[in-house]
Short mmCIF file of C-alpha atoms in Angstrom, two decimals:
data_model
loop_
_atom_site.label_atom_id
_atom_site.label_comp_id
_atom_site.label_asym_id
_atom_site.label_seq_id
_atom_site.Cartn_x
_atom_site.Cartn_y
_atom_site.Cartn_z
CA MET K 1 22.88 -15.57 11.46
CA ALA K 2 20.00 -15.76 9.11
CA LEU K 3 19.17 -12.43 7.29
CA LEU K 4 16.16 -10.83 8.82
CA LEU K 5 13.49 -8.51 6.90
CA GLY K 6 14.83 -4.98 6.97
CA ASP K 7 18.28 -6.09 7.42
CA ALA K 8 20.98 -4.58 5.07
CA PHE K 9 21.80 -7.01 2.50
CA PRO K 10 25.47 -7.81 2.38
CA ASP K 11 27.73 -6.70 -0.72
CA PHE K 12 29.81 -9.09 -2.22
CA THR K 13 32.17 -10.03 -5.21
CA ALA K 14 31.04 -13.04 -7.58
CA GLU K 15 31.99 -14.89 -10.45
CA THR K 16 29.19 -15.39 -13.19
CA ASN K 17 28.51 -16.73 -16.54
CA GLU K 18 28.70 -12.88 -17.76
CA GLY K 19 31.87 -12.41 -15.91
CA THR K 20 32.97 -10.84 -12.70
CA ILE K 21 30.65 -8.80 -10.41
CA LYS K 22 32.98 -6.54 -8.28
CA SER K 23 30.12 -5.17 -6.18
CA PHE K 24 26.70 -6.59 -6.07
CA HIS K 25 25.23 -3.35 -4.64
CA GLN K 26 26.93 -1.53 -7.55
CA TRP K 27 25.47 -4.02 -9.97
CA ILE K 28 22.00 -3.52 -8.71
CA GLY K 29 22.23 0.17 -9.71
CA GLU K 30 20.68 3.32 -8.35
CA GLY K 31 16.99 3.09 -7.66
CA ASN K 32 16.73 -0.58 -8.80
CA TRP K 33 15.21 -3.43 -6.90
CA ALA K 34 17.00 -6.84 -7.01
CA ILE K 35 15.98 -10.68 -6.81
CA LEU K 36 18.58 -13.15 -5.91
CA PHE K 37 17.46 -16.77 -6.24
CA SER K 38 19.39 -19.75 -5.87
CA HIS K 39 18.87 -23.32 -7.33
CA PRO K 40 20.49 -26.71 -6.16
CA HIS K 41 22.39 -27.68 -9.21
CA ASP K 42 22.71 -27.26 -13.06
CA PHE K 43 21.72 -29.97 -15.47
CA THR K 44 18.61 -30.97 -13.28
CA PRO K 45 14.84 -31.01 -14.34
CA VAL K 46 13.47 -28.55 -11.79
CA CYS K 47 16.17 -25.99 -11.70
CA THR K 48 15.95 -25.92 -15.73
CA THR K 49 12.01 -25.28 -15.68
CA GLU K 50 12.46 -22.52 -13.03
CA LEU K 51 15.12 -20.65 -14.82
CA ALA K 52 13.25 -20.74 -18.08
CA ARG K 53 10.36 -19.28 -16.56
CA ALA K 54 12.41 -16.78 -14.95
CA ALA K 55 13.63 -15.90 -18.31
CA GLN K 56 10.25 -15.71 -19.75
CA LEU K 57 8.96 -13.24 -17.20
CA TYR K 58 12.15 -11.09 -17.37
CA ALA K 59 10.74 -8.40 -19.19
CA GLU K 60 7.68 -8.05 -16.65
CA PHE K 61 10.53 -7.89 -13.90
CA HIS K 62 12.37 -5.40 -16.00
CA LYS K 63 9.55 -3.10 -16.33
CA ARG K 64 9.36 -2.84 -12.51
CA ASN K 65 12.99 -2.00 -12.32
CA VAL K 66 13.93 -5.26 -10.82
CA LYS K 67 17.28 -6.78 -11.49
CA MET K 68 17.53 -10.83 -11.69
CA ILE K 69 20.26 -12.93 -10.76
CA ALA K 70 20.53 -16.60 -10.11
CA LEU K 71 23.00 -18.61 -8.12
CA SER K 72 24.18 -22.16 -7.45
CA CYS K 73 27.44 -23.91 -6.40
CA ASP K 74 28.29 -24.89 -9.96
CA SER K 75 31.18 -23.48 -11.94
CA VAL K 76 31.02 -20.65 -14.65
CA GLU K 77 31.83 -23.50 -17.15
CA SER K 78 28.88 -25.47 -16.05
CA HIS K 79 26.50 -22.60 -16.28
CA ARG K 80 27.68 -21.76 -19.68
CA GLU K 81 26.93 -25.32 -20.91
CA TRP K 82 23.66 -25.51 -19.09
CA ILE K 83 22.15 -22.24 -20.67
CA PRO K 84 21.43 -23.67 -24.18
CA ASP K 85 19.25 -26.29 -22.34
CA ILE K 86 17.50 -23.65 -20.41
CA CYS K 87 16.81 -21.69 -23.59
CA ALA K 88 15.71 -24.79 -25.43
CA TYR K 89 13.25 -25.43 -22.84
CA CYS K 90 12.00 -21.99 -22.54
CA LYS K 91 11.19 -21.61 -26.11
CA ALA K 92 9.52 -24.85 -26.42
CA ALA K 93 7.34 -23.97 -23.30
CA CYS K 94 6.41 -20.61 -24.54
CA GLY K 95 6.21 -21.15 -27.97
CA ASP K 96 5.56 -17.83 -29.85
CA TYR K 97 4.04 -16.11 -26.89
CA ILE K 98 7.57 -14.73 -25.78
CA LYS K 99 9.76 -15.03 -28.63
CA GLU K 100 12.72 -13.33 -26.84
CA CYS K 101 12.79 -15.34 -23.84
CA CYS K 102 16.40 -16.36 -24.52
CA ALA K 103 17.71 -14.29 -27.34
CA ASN K 104 20.74 -15.50 -28.91
CA ASP K 105 20.46 -18.66 -26.55
CA GLN K 106 21.55 -16.64 -23.84
CA LEU K 107 19.59 -15.94 -20.40
CA PRO K 108 18.79 -12.22 -19.92
CA PHE K 109 20.20 -12.46 -16.29
CA PRO K 110 23.64 -13.80 -14.96
CA ILE K 111 24.06 -16.74 -12.83
CA ILE K 112 26.40 -16.68 -9.90
CA ALA K 113 29.15 -19.62 -9.67
CA ASP K 114 29.68 -20.23 -5.93
CA GLU K 115 31.75 -23.11 -6.16
CA SER K 116 33.26 -22.44 -2.54
CA ARG K 117 29.80 -21.97 -0.98
CA ILE K 118 31.16 -19.05 0.91
CA LEU K 119 28.42 -16.95 -0.31
CA ALA K 120 25.79 -19.62 -0.03
CA LYS K 121 26.74 -20.27 3.71
CA LYS K 122 26.85 -16.71 4.56
CA LEU K 123 23.18 -16.00 2.93
CA GLY K 124 21.89 -19.19 4.80
CA MET K 125 21.07 -20.78 1.33
CA ILE K 126 22.45 -24.27 2.02
CA ASP K 127 19.97 -27.28 1.96
CA PRO K 128 20.52 -29.40 4.97
CA VAL K 129 19.42 -32.54 3.05
CA GLU K 130 20.30 -32.47 -0.50
CA LYS K 131 23.71 -33.24 -1.74
CA ASP K 132 25.38 -33.19 -5.32
CA ARG K 133 26.91 -36.28 -6.85
CA LYS K 134 30.25 -35.70 -4.99
CA GLY K 135 28.26 -35.72 -1.60
CA ASP K 136 28.67 -31.77 -1.20
CA PRO K 137 25.84 -29.83 0.21
CA VAL K 138 23.89 -27.82 -2.46
CA THR K 139 21.70 -24.69 -2.21
CA ALA K 140 18.09 -24.62 -1.44
CA ARG K 141 15.46 -22.64 -3.69
CA CYS K 142 16.05 -19.33 -1.89
CA VAL K 143 14.41 -16.20 -3.10
CA PHE K 144 15.66 -12.80 -1.80
CA VAL K 145 13.90 -9.37 -2.91
CA ILE K 146 16.26 -6.56 -1.98
CA GLY K 147 14.91 -2.95 -2.22
CA PRO K 148 16.62 0.19 -3.65
CA GLU K 149 17.92 1.01 -0.33
CA ARG K 150 19.78 -2.51 -0.29
CA THR K 151 17.77 -4.08 2.55
CA LEU K 152 16.04 -7.42 2.50
CA LYS K 153 12.33 -6.99 1.75
CA LEU K 154 11.34 -10.57 1.41
CA SER K 155 12.81 -14.09 1.68
CA ILE K 156 11.53 -17.31 0.81
CA LEU K 157 13.06 -20.69 1.14
CA TYR K 158 11.81 -23.76 -0.68
CA PRO K 159 13.11 -27.30 -0.50
CA ALA K 160 15.01 -28.66 -3.65
CA THR K 161 12.09 -30.98 -4.37
CA THR K 162 9.45 -27.98 -4.93
CA GLY K 163 9.83 -25.65 -7.89
CA ARG K 164 8.90 -21.83 -7.36
CA ASN K 165 6.07 -20.18 -8.87
CA PHE K 166 7.68 -17.02 -10.41
CA ASP K 167 4.29 -15.35 -11.27
CA GLU K 168 3.68 -15.36 -7.49
CA ILE K 169 7.25 -13.73 -7.17
CA LEU K 170 6.15 -11.09 -9.62
CA ARG K 171 2.78 -10.69 -7.64
CA ILE K 172 4.96 -10.13 -4.55
CA VAL K 173 7.01 -7.47 -6.07
CA ASP K 174 3.95 -5.73 -7.28
CA SER K 175 2.67 -5.71 -3.65
CA LEU K 176 6.13 -4.66 -2.15
CA GLN K 177 6.48 -1.73 -4.70
CA LEU K 178 2.82 -0.42 -4.04
CA THR K 179 3.03 -0.62 -0.16
CA ALA K 180 6.39 0.98 -0.09
CA GLU K 181 4.95 3.92 -1.79
CA LYS K 182 1.23 4.20 -0.47
CA ASN K 183 -0.27 3.71 3.08
CA VAL K 184 -1.98 0.33 2.04
CA ALA K 185 -1.63 -3.26 2.40
CA THR K 186 -2.65 -6.16 0.16
CA PRO K 187 -5.33 -8.40 1.14
CA VAL K 188 -5.42 -12.15 0.38
CA ASP K 189 -5.18 -13.34 -3.17
CA TRP K 190 -4.42 -9.66 -4.29
CA LYS K 191 -3.04 -9.06 -7.67
CA ALA K 192 -2.24 -5.65 -9.41
CA GLY K 193 -5.13 -3.51 -9.90
CA ASP K 194 -7.37 -5.01 -7.20
CA CYS K 195 -8.68 -3.28 -4.20
CA CYS K 196 -6.34 -2.86 -1.17
CA VAL K 197 -6.78 -2.17 2.45
CA VAL K 198 -5.88 0.86 4.49
CA SER K 199 -2.70 0.19 6.51
CA PRO K 200 -3.61 -0.48 10.16
CA SER K 201 -1.50 2.07 11.47
CA MET K 202 -3.50 4.79 9.65
CA SER K 203 -6.07 6.69 11.90
CA ASP K 204 -9.58 6.93 10.57
CA GLU K 205 -9.11 10.70 10.39
CA ALA K 206 -5.94 10.54 8.30
CA ALA K 207 -7.35 7.90 5.94
CA LYS K 208 -10.45 9.82 5.38
CA VAL K 209 -8.10 12.62 4.55
CA THR K 210 -6.03 10.64 2.02
CA PHE K 211 -8.74 8.47 0.35
CA GLY K 212 -11.85 10.40 0.86
CA SER K 213 -15.19 8.81 -0.14
CA ASP K 214 -13.15 5.89 -2.08
CA MET K 215 -12.69 4.37 1.27
CA LYS K 216 -15.17 1.77 2.45
CA ILE K 217 -15.49 0.42 5.99
CA VAL K 218 -16.55 -3.16 6.26
CA LYS K 219 -18.98 -3.62 8.82
CA LEU K 220 -18.06 -6.39 11.24
CA PRO K 221 -19.77 -7.90 14.33
CA SER K 222 -16.99 -6.40 16.63
CA GLY K 223 -17.83 -2.95 15.80
CA LYS K 224 -14.48 -1.99 15.00
CA HIS K 225 -13.03 -0.12 11.81
CA TYR K 226 -10.09 -2.02 10.98
CA LEU K 227 -11.11 -3.30 7.53
CA ARG K 228 -10.99 -0.24 5.33
CA MET K 229 -11.14 -1.05 1.70
CA VAL K 230 -9.86 1.40 -0.91
CA PRO K 231 -9.45 1.06 -4.74
CA HIS K 232 -5.86 0.35 -6.25
CA PRO K 233 -4.02 3.70 -5.59
CA LYS K 234 -3.01 5.49 -8.59
#
């Protein structure tokens, strides 16, 4: 059964290029968020560009207390052999912009080796169309964002042919963390620092107490007061 938003994210043991993770929940750590993202296959073009971009943005996710971990059905040895290629592309793509994108030619996050595909099947990551060179099914481009209480906050599923936008995933994390703490929602094209809207579940009276004169009600033909704008909460 597919995981739904709010579901408890399962704990698991996994082998990675950095060694064994005995408990995924313990690996995340107290108070941290986590992003688990799968890719179809090592030594492929789209996957190489994706993990390079994830490495470039690692420091930004780290500032937000987000642990990052990748997954594919390749072996630990394959991951270790592939990482220098990712790092070479990472450095070539970012130049002097992010010198530490792959310190010592190592990724700043681990890659799970799920050769048995047990974890990929359990989490609903298998692509129904794409196969590896042996004809075995591979993982799609899944993204799971897991909150500090170990529940699923967001899931996105991309086909193997479409690379992800990790800047968008970072924006999503900003929204998830803000709305988990404040009684607001983030409107279309929102980015950190932009105005927000008051949560629909909050009454006008409660909103006035919370936001005061900072709240602006947008006048609409219906006369209803549901579109209430507020500055980005501090």
